[in-house]
CSV table of N, CA and C in Angstrom, one decimal:
chain,number,residue,atom,x,y,z
O,233,GLN,N,8.1,-7.3,-10.8
O,233,GLN,CA,8.0,-6.0,-11.4
O,233,GLN,C,6.4,-5.8,-10.9
O,234,VAL,N,5.3,-5.4,-11.3
O,234,VAL,CA,4.1,-4.8,-11.0
O,234,VAL,C,3.6,-4.0,-11.5
O,235,GLN,N,2.2,-4.8,-12.3
O,235,GLN,CA,0.9,-4.2,-13.3
O,235,GLN,C,0.4,-4.0,-12.3
O,236,LEU,N,-0.7,-2.4,-11.7
O,236,LEU,CA,-1.8,-2.4,-12.0
O,236,LEU,C,-2.8,-1.2,-12.7
O,237,VAL,N,-4.2,-2.0,-12.5
O,237,VAL,CA,-4.9,-1.4,-13.3
O,237,VAL,C,-6.4,-1.3,-12.2
O,238,GLU,N,-7.1,0.0,-11.9
O,238,GLU,CA,-7.1,0.7,-11.7
O,238,GLU,C,-9.3,0.6,-12.3
O,239,SER,N,-10.4,0.6,-11.3
O,239,SER,CA,-11.8,0.8,-11.4
O,239,SER,C,-12.4,1.5,-10.4
O,240,GLY,N,-13.9,1.7,-11.3
O,240,GLY,CA,-14.6,2.5,-9.6
O,240,GLY,C,-15.3,3.4,-10.0
O,241,GLY,N,-14.1,4.3,-10.8
O,241,GLY,CA,-14.4,5.8,-11.1
O,241,GLY,C,-16.0,6.3,-11.5
O,242,GLY,N,-16.1,6.9,-11.5
O,242,GLY,CA,-17.3,7.4,-12.2
O,242,GLY,C,-18.0,8.7,-11.8
O,243,LEU,N,-19.6,9.3,-12.4
O,243,LEU,CA,-20.0,10.9,-11.5
O,243,LEU,C,-21.1,10.0,-11.0
O,244,VAL,N,-20.7,11.0,-10.0
O,244,VAL,CA,-22.1,10.9,-9.1
O,244,VAL,C,-22.9,12.5,-8.5
O,245,ALA,N,-23.9,13.0,-8.6
O,245,ALA,CA,-24.6,14.4,-7.8
O,245,ALA,C,-24.2,14.2,-6.2
O,246,CYS,N,-24.3,13.2,-5.6
O,246,CYS,CA,-25.2,12.9,-4.5
O,246,CYS,C,-23.7,13.0,-2.8
O,247,GLU,N,-23.8,12.9,-2.0
O,247,GLU,CA,-23.2,12.5,-0.9
O,247,GLU,C,-23.1,10.2,-1.2
O,248,CYS,N,-22.4,10.2,-1.8
O,248,CYS,CA,-22.8,9.3,-2.8
O,248,CYS,C,-21.3,8.1,-2.6
O,249,SER,N,-21.4,7.0,-2.6
O,249,SER,CA,-19.7,6.3,-2.3
O,249,SER,C,-19.6,5.6,-3.6
O,250,LEU,N,-18.3,5.5,-3.1
O,250,LEU,CA,-17.7,4.9,-4.9
O,250,LEU,C,-16.7,3.6,-4.1
O,251,ARG,N,-17.2,2.8,-4.7
O,251,ARG,CA,-15.8,2.1,-4.3
O,251,ARG,C,-14.0,1.6,-5.7
O,252,LEU,N,-13.3,1.8,-5.7
O,252,LEU,CA,-12.1,1.8,-6.7
O,252,LEU,C,-11.5,0.5,-6.3
O,253,SER,N,-11.5,-0.1,-7.0
O,253,SER,CA,-10.4,-1.1,-7.6
O,253,SER,C,-9.3,-0.9,-7.9
O,254,CYS,N,-8.5,-2.3,-7.7
O,254,CYS,CA,-6.9,-1.8,-8.4
O,254,CYS,C,-6.1,-3.0,-8.6
O,255,ALA,N,-6.1,-3.7,-10.2
O,255,ALA,CA,-5.6,-5.0,-9.6
O,255,ALA,C,-4.2,-5.3,-10.2
O,256,ALA,N,-3.9,-5.9,-9.2
O,256,ALA,CA,-2.3,-5.9,-9.3
O,256,ALA,C,-2.5,-7.5,-9.7
O,257,SER,N,-1.2,-7.1,-11.2
O,257,SER,CA,0.0,-9.0,-11.6
O,257,SER,C,0.9,-8.3,-11.3
O,258,GLY,N,1.1,-10.0,-11.1
O,258,GLY,CA,2.3,-10.2,-10.3
O,258,GLY,C,2.9,-11.1,-8.8
O,259,ARG,N,4.0,-11.2,-8.3
O,259,ARG,CA,3.6,-12.5,-7.8
O,259,ARG,C,4.2,-11.2,-6.5
O,260,THR,N,4.9,-10.1,-6.2
O,260,THR,CA,5.3,-9.3,-5.4
O,260,THR,C,4.9,-8.4,-4.9
O,261,PHE,N,2.5,-8.9,-5.5
O,261,PHE,CA,1.7,-7.6,-4.8
O,261,PHE,C,1.1,-8.2,-3.2
O,262,SER,N,2.2,-9.1,-2.4
O,262,SER,CA,0.9,-9.4,-1.3
O,262,SER,C,2.5,-8.9,-0.5
O,263,ARG,N,3.8,-8.7,-0.9
O,263,ARG,CA,4.9,-8.3,-0.1
O,263,ARG,C,4.9,-7.0,-0.3
O,264,SER,N,3.6,-5.4,-1.2
O,264,SER,CA,4.2,-4.3,-1.5
O,264,SER,C,3.5,-3.3,-0.6
O,265,SER,N,2.8,-2.5,-0.3
O,265,SER,CA,2.6,-1.8,0.2
O,265,SER,C,1.9,-1.7,-1.1
O,266,MET,N,1.3,-0.2,-0.6
O,266,MET,CA,0.2,0.3,-1.4
O,266,MET,C,-0.6,1.8,-1.1
O,267,GLY,N,-0.5,2.9,-2.5
O,267,GLY,CA,-1.2,4.3,-1.3
O,267,GLY,C,-2.0,4.3,-2.9
O,268,TRP,N,-3.5,5.1,-3.2
O,268,TRP,CA,-4.1,5.7,-3.8
O,268,TRP,C,-3.8,7.5,-3.9
O,269,PHE,N,-3.6,7.8,-4.7
O,269,PHE,CA,-2.9,9.8,-5.0
O,269,PHE,C,-4.3,10.0,-5.7
O,270,ARG,N,-4.6,11.0,-5.5
O,270,ARG,CA,-5.5,11.6,-6.6
O,270,ARG,C,-4.8,13.6,-6.8
O,271,GLN,N,-5.3,13.0,-8.6
O,271,GLN,CA,-5.0,14.9,-8.8
O,271,GLN,C,-5.8,15.3,-9.6
O,272,ALA,N,-6.4,16.7,-9.8
O,272,ALA,CA,-7.0,17.4,-9.7
O,272,ALA,C,-6.0,18.2,-10.5
O,273,PRO,N,-6.9,18.6,-11.8
O,273,PRO,CA,-7.1,19.9,-13.0
O,273,PRO,C,-5.7,20.9,-12.4
O,274,ARG,N,-4.6,20.8,-12.8
O,274,ARG,CA,-3.8,22.3,-12.8
O,274,ARG,C,-3.0,22.4,-11.1
O,275,LYS,N,-3.0,20.4,-9.8
O,275,LYS,CA,-2.7,20.1,-9.2
O,275,LYS,C,-2.7,19.6,-9.4
O,276,GLU,N,-0.7,19.4,-8.0
O,276,GLU,CA,-0.2,17.7,-8.2
O,276,GLU,C,-0.9,17.0,-7.0
O,277,ARG,N,-0.2,16.1,-7.3
O,277,ARG,CA,-1.3,14.7,-7.3
O,277,ARG,C,-0.8,14.7,-5.4
O,278,GLU,N,-1.6,13.9,-5.3
O,278,GLU,CA,-2.4,14.5,-3.7
O,278,GLU,C,-1.9,13.1,-2.7
O,279,PHE,N,-1.6,12.7,-1.8
O,279,PHE,CA,-2.0,11.3,-0.9
O,279,PHE,C,-2.8,11.4,-1.3
O,280,VAL,N,-3.8,10.3,-0.4
O,280,VAL,CA,-4.9,10.0,0.1
O,280,VAL,C,-5.0,9.2,0.9
O,281,ALA,N,-4.4,7.4,0.9
O,281,ALA,CA,-4.4,6.5,1.5
O,281,ALA,C,-2.7,5.7,1.4
O,282,ALA,N,-2.9,5.4,1.9
O,282,ALA,CA,-1.8,3.8,2.1
O,282,ALA,C,-2.2,2.5,3.4
O,283,ILE,N,-1.7,2.0,2.4
O,283,ILE,CA,-1.6,0.2,3.1
O,283,ILE,C,-0.4,-0.6,3.4
O,284,SER,N,0.2,-0.6,4.0
O,284,SER,CA,1.3,-1.8,4.0
O,284,SER,C,1.1,-3.2,4.2
O,285,TRP,N,2.1,-4.2,3.7
O,285,TRP,CA,1.6,-5.5,3.2
O,285,TRP,C,1.5,-6.3,4.3
O,286,SER,N,1.1,-5.7,5.3
O,286,SER,CA,0.9,-6.0,6.7
O,286,SER,C,-0.3,-5.5,7.5
O,287,GLY,N,-1.0,-4.5,6.8
O,287,GLY,CA,-2.5,-3.9,6.5
O,287,GLY,C,-2.6,-2.4,8.1
O,288,SER,N,-1.4,-2.2,7.6
O,288,SER,CA,-1.7,-0.8,8.7
O,288,SER,C,-1.7,0.3,6.8
O,289,THR,N,-2.3,1.1,7.8
O,289,THR,CA,-3.6,1.6,7.1
O,289,THR,C,-3.0,3.8,7.9
O,290,TYR,N,-2.8,4.5,6.3
O,290,TYR,CA,-2.7,6.1,6.8
O,290,TYR,C,-3.4,6.7,5.9
O,291,TYR,N,-3.4,7.2,6.7
O,291,TYR,CA,-4.9,8.9,6.1
O,291,TYR,C,-4.7,9.8,5.5
O,292,ALA,N,-4.8,10.8,4.9
O,292,ALA,CA,-4.5,11.9,4.5
O,292,ALA,C,-5.7,12.5,5.2
O,293,ASP,N,-5.7,13.8,6.3
O,293,ASP,CA,-6.4,14.6,6.8
O,293,ASP,C,-8.4,14.8,6.5
O,294,SER,N,-7.8,14.9,5.0
O,294,SER,CA,-9.2,15.3,4.5
O,294,SER,C,-10.3,14.2,3.6
O,295,VAL,N,-9.6,12.8,4.0
O,295,VAL,CA,-10.4,11.4,3.7
O,295,VAL,C,-10.9,10.3,5.1
O,296,LYS,N,-9.9,10.9,5.5
O,296,LYS,CA,-10.5,10.5,6.9
O,296,LYS,C,-11.2,10.3,7.7
O,297,GLY,N,-12.3,9.1,7.7
O,297,GLY,CA,-13.5,8.6,8.1
O,297,GLY,C,-14.6,8.8,7.4
O,298,ARG,N,-13.7,8.9,6.2
O,298,ARG,CA,-15.1,9.2,4.6
O,298,ARG,C,-14.7,8.2,4.4
O,299,PHE,N,-13.2,8.0,4.1
O,299,PHE,CA,-12.9,6.9,2.7
O,299,PHE,C,-12.2,5.4,4.4
O,300,THR,N,-12.1,4.8,3.5
O,300,THR,CA,-11.2,3.5,3.4
O,300,THR,C,-10.2,2.0,2.8
O,301,ILE,N,-9.1,2.4,3.2
O,301,ILE,CA,-8.0,1.2,2.4
O,301,ILE,C,-8.1,0.2,2.7
O,302,SER,N,-8.1,-0.5,2.0
O,302,SER,CA,-8.5,-2.2,2.3
O,302,SER,C,-7.5,-3.0,0.4
O,303,ARG,N,-7.2,-4.3,1.4
O,303,ARG,CA,-6.5,-4.8,0.0
O,303,ARG,C,-7.2,-7.2,0.4
O,304,ASP,N,-6.5,-7.5,-0.6
O,304,ASP,CA,-7.2,-8.2,-0.9
O,304,ASP,C,-6.3,-9.6,-1.4
O,305,ASN,N,-5.1,-10.3,-0.5
O,305,ASN,CA,-4.0,-10.5,-1.2
O,305,ASN,C,-4.3,-11.6,-2.5
O,306,ALA,N,-5.4,-12.1,-2.1
O,306,ALA,CA,-5.5,-13.4,-2.8
O,306,ALA,C,-6.2,-13.7,-3.8
O,307,LYS,N,-6.8,-12.2,-3.6
O,307,LYS,CA,-6.6,-11.5,-5.1
O,307,LYS,C,-5.9,-10.8,-6.4
O,308,ASN,N,-5.3,-10.7,-5.3
O,308,ASN,CA,-4.7,-10.0,-6.0
O,308,ASN,C,-5.0,-7.5,-6.3
O,309,THR,N,-5.9,-7.4,-5.5
O,309,THR,CA,-6.6,-6.5,-5.4
O,309,THR,C,-6.6,-5.3,-4.1
O,310,GLY,N,-6.8,-4.3,-4.8
O,310,GLY,CA,-6.5,-3.3,-3.5
O,310,GLY,C,-7.6,-2.5,-3.1
O,311,TYR,N,-8.6,-1.5,-3.0
O,311,TYR,CA,-9.3,-1.2,-3.4
O,311,TYR,C,-9.4,0.4,-1.8
O,312,LEU,N,-10.4,0.9,-3.1
O,312,LEU,CA,-10.9,2.2,-1.7
O,312,LEU,C,-12.0,3.0,-1.4
O,313,GLN,N,-12.8,2.1,-0.5
O,313,GLN,CA,-14.6,3.1,0.3
O,313,GLN,C,-14.6,4.4,-0.4
O,314,MET,N,-14.9,4.9,-1.1
O,314,MET,CA,-15.4,6.2,-0.7
O,314,MET,C,-16.9,6.3,-0.9
O,315,ASN,N,-17.0,7.4,0.8
O,315,ASN,CA,-17.5,7.1,1.4
O,315,ASN,C,-18.7,8.7,1.6
O,316,THR,N,-19.6,9.5,1.6
O,316,THR,CA,-19.2,10.8,1.2
O,316,THR,C,-19.1,11.7,0.6
O,317,LEU,N,-19.1,11.3,-0.4
O,317,LEU,CA,-18.1,12.6,-1.3
O,317,LEU,C,-19.0,13.6,-2.2
O,318,LYS,N,-17.9,14.6,-1.9
O,318,LYS,CA,-18.1,15.9,-2.2
O,318,LYS,C,-16.9,15.9,-3.2
O,319,PRO,N,-18.0,17.4,-3.7
O,319,PRO,CA,-17.1,18.0,-5.0
O,319,PRO,C,-15.4,17.8,-4.8
O,320,GLU,N,-14.8,19.0,-3.4
O,320,GLU,CA,-13.5,18.5,-3.8
O,320,GLU,C,-12.3,17.2,-3.9
O,321,ASP,N,-13.6,16.8,-3.5
O,321,ASP,CA,-13.3,14.8,-4.3
O,321,ASP,C,-13.1,14.8,-5.5
O,322,THR,N,-13.7,15.5,-6.6
O,322,THR,CA,-13.5,14.8,-7.4
O,322,THR,C,-11.5,14.9,-8.5
O,323,ALA,N,-11.2,14.2,-9.4
O,323,ALA,CA,-9.7,14.1,-9.0
O,323,ALA,C,-9.9,13.0,-10.7
O,324,ALA,N,-9.2,13.0,-10.4
O,324,ALA,CA,-8.3,11.5,-11.3
O,324,ALA,C,-7.4,10.8,-10.0
O,325,TYR,N,-8.1,9.0,-9.7
O,325,TYR,CA,-7.1,8.7,-9.1
O,325,TYR,C,-6.4,7.9,-9.4
O,326,TYR,N,-5.0,7.3,-8.6
O,326,TYR,CA,-4.5,6.0,-9.1
O,326,TYR,C,-3.9,5.3,-7.7
O,327,CYS,N,-3.2,4.9,-8.1
O,327,CYS,CA,-2.7,2.6,-7.8
O,327,CYS,C,-1.8,3.6,-7.1
O,328,ALA,N,-1.2,3.2,-6.6
O,328,ALA,CA,0.9,2.9,-7.0
O,328,ALA,C,1.0,1.3,-6.1
O,329,ALA,N,2.0,0.3,-6.1
O,329,ALA,CA,2.7,-0.2,-5.1
O,329,ALA,C,4.2,0.3,-5.2
O,330,GLY,N,4.2,-0.6,-4.4
O,330,GLY,CA,6.1,0.1,-3.5
O,330,GLY,C,6.2,-1.0,-2.5
O,331,SER,N,7.5,-0.3,-1.4
O,331,SER,CA,8.8,-1.3,-0.9
O,331,SER,C,7.4,-0.9,0.3
O,332,TYR,N,7.2,0.6,0.5
O,332,TYR,CA,7.0,1.0,1.8
O,332,TYR,C,5.8,2.1,1.7
O,333,ALA,N,4.7,2.2,3.0
O,333,ALA,CA,3.6,2.8,2.6
O,333,ALA,C,3.9,4.2,2.8
O,334,SER,N,4.5,5.4,1.2
O,334,SER,CA,4.9,6.6,1.6
O,334,SER,C,3.3,7.7,1.6
O,335,THR,N,3.5,8.7,2.0
O,335,THR,CA,2.5,9.6,1.9
O,335,THR,C,3.4,10.7,0.7
O,336,VAL,N,4.1,9.7,0.3
O,336,VAL,CA,4.7,11.0,-1.0
O,336,VAL,C,4.5,10.0,-2.3
O,337,PRO,N,4.5,10.8,-4.1
O,337,PRO,CA,4.8,10.1,-5.1
O,337,PRO,C,6.3,8.9,-5.4
O,338,LYS,N,6.2,9.4,-4.6
O,338,LYS,CA,8.6,9.1,-4.9
O,338,LYS,C,8.4,8.0,-4.3
O,339,GLY,N,8.1,7.7,-3.6
O,339,GLY,CA,7.4,6.5,-2.7
O,339,GLY,C,7.1,4.7,-3.0
O,340,TYR,N,6.8,6.0,-4.5
O,340,TYR,CA,6.2,4.4,-5.2
O,340,TYR,C,6.4,4.2,-6.5
O,341,ALA,N,7.5,3.1,-6.8
O,341,ALA,CA,7.9,2.3,-8.1
O,341,ALA,C,6.8,1.9,-9.3
O,342,TYR,N,5.4,1.6,-8.7
O,342,TYR,CA,4.9,1.5,-9.5
O,342,TYR,C,3.8,2.1,-9.7
O,343,TRP,N,2.4,1.9,-10.6
O,343,TRP,CA,0.8,3.5,-10.4
O,343,TRP,C,0.3,2.6,-12.2
O,344,GLY,N,-0.6,2.6,-11.5
O,344,GLY,CA,-1.5,2.2,-12.3
O,344,GLY,C,-2.1,3.9,-13.6
O,345,GLN,N,-3.4,3.1,-14.6
O,345,GLN,CA,-3.2,4.7,-15.7
O,345,GLN,C,-3.9,5.6,-15.1
O,346,GLY,N,-4.9,5.4,-13.7
O,346,GLY,CA,-5.3,6.5,-13.1
O,346,GLY,C,-7.4,6.1,-13.9
O,347,THR,N,-8.5,6.4,-11.9
O,347,THR,CA,-9.8,6.4,-13.2
O,347,THR,C,-10.5,8.1,-12.2
O,348,GLN,N,-10.5,8.6,-13.6
O,348,GLN,CA,-11.2,9.3,-12.8
O,348,GLN,C,-13.0,9.6,-11.8
O,349,VAL,N,-12.7,10.1,-11.1
O,349,VAL,CA,-14.0,10.7,-10.0
O,349,VAL,C,-14.4,12.0,-10.3
O,350,THR,N,-15.7,12.0,-11.0
O,350,THR,CA,-16.3,13.5,-10.3
O,350,THR,C,-17.9,13.3,-10.0
O,351,VAL,N,-17.8,14.0,-8.5
O,351,VAL,CA,-18.5,14.9,-7.8
O,351,VAL,C,-19.4,16.4,-8.5
O,352,SER,N,-20.4,15.5,-8.5
O,352,SER,CA,-20.4,17.5,-8.7
O,352,SER,C,-22.1,17.8,-7.8
O,353,SER,N,-22.1,19.1,-7.8
O,353,SER,CA,-22.6,19.4,-6.8
O,353,SER,C,-23.7,19.8,-7.1
C-alpha cells in the first residue's frame, strides 16, 4: 500500500510559481508511477502530468512547457513545479500512485487528499 499526502498549494495573484509536493509512505513508492490530476468545481478530474518509475514524463497539452513533474525516490516524494500560473489552473490538485504512468484516473490505485491551488486574475 501507498499513502500519499499533498502540500504546497495556495493562493497567488500573478503569473507566479508554486511547487506541489506529494509525500508517500510505503515501501513500493520507488517502483510506482506517479501522476498529478486536478479538478475544478463542476468539472471532471483531469490529467496534468505523470512520471513513470523509470523517470519518463508525460504532460497534458495545457501545462506543457509550464509544469514539470519530478520525483525523489530517496525522499519518497514527488513534485509538481508549476510556473507561469494562470487563472484556468485553479483547481484542487491530487497526486496518485499506481503501476503505470497513466493519463486517466482509473489507472491509479492510490490517491492523496488534494491541495487547493487558486490563481486570481
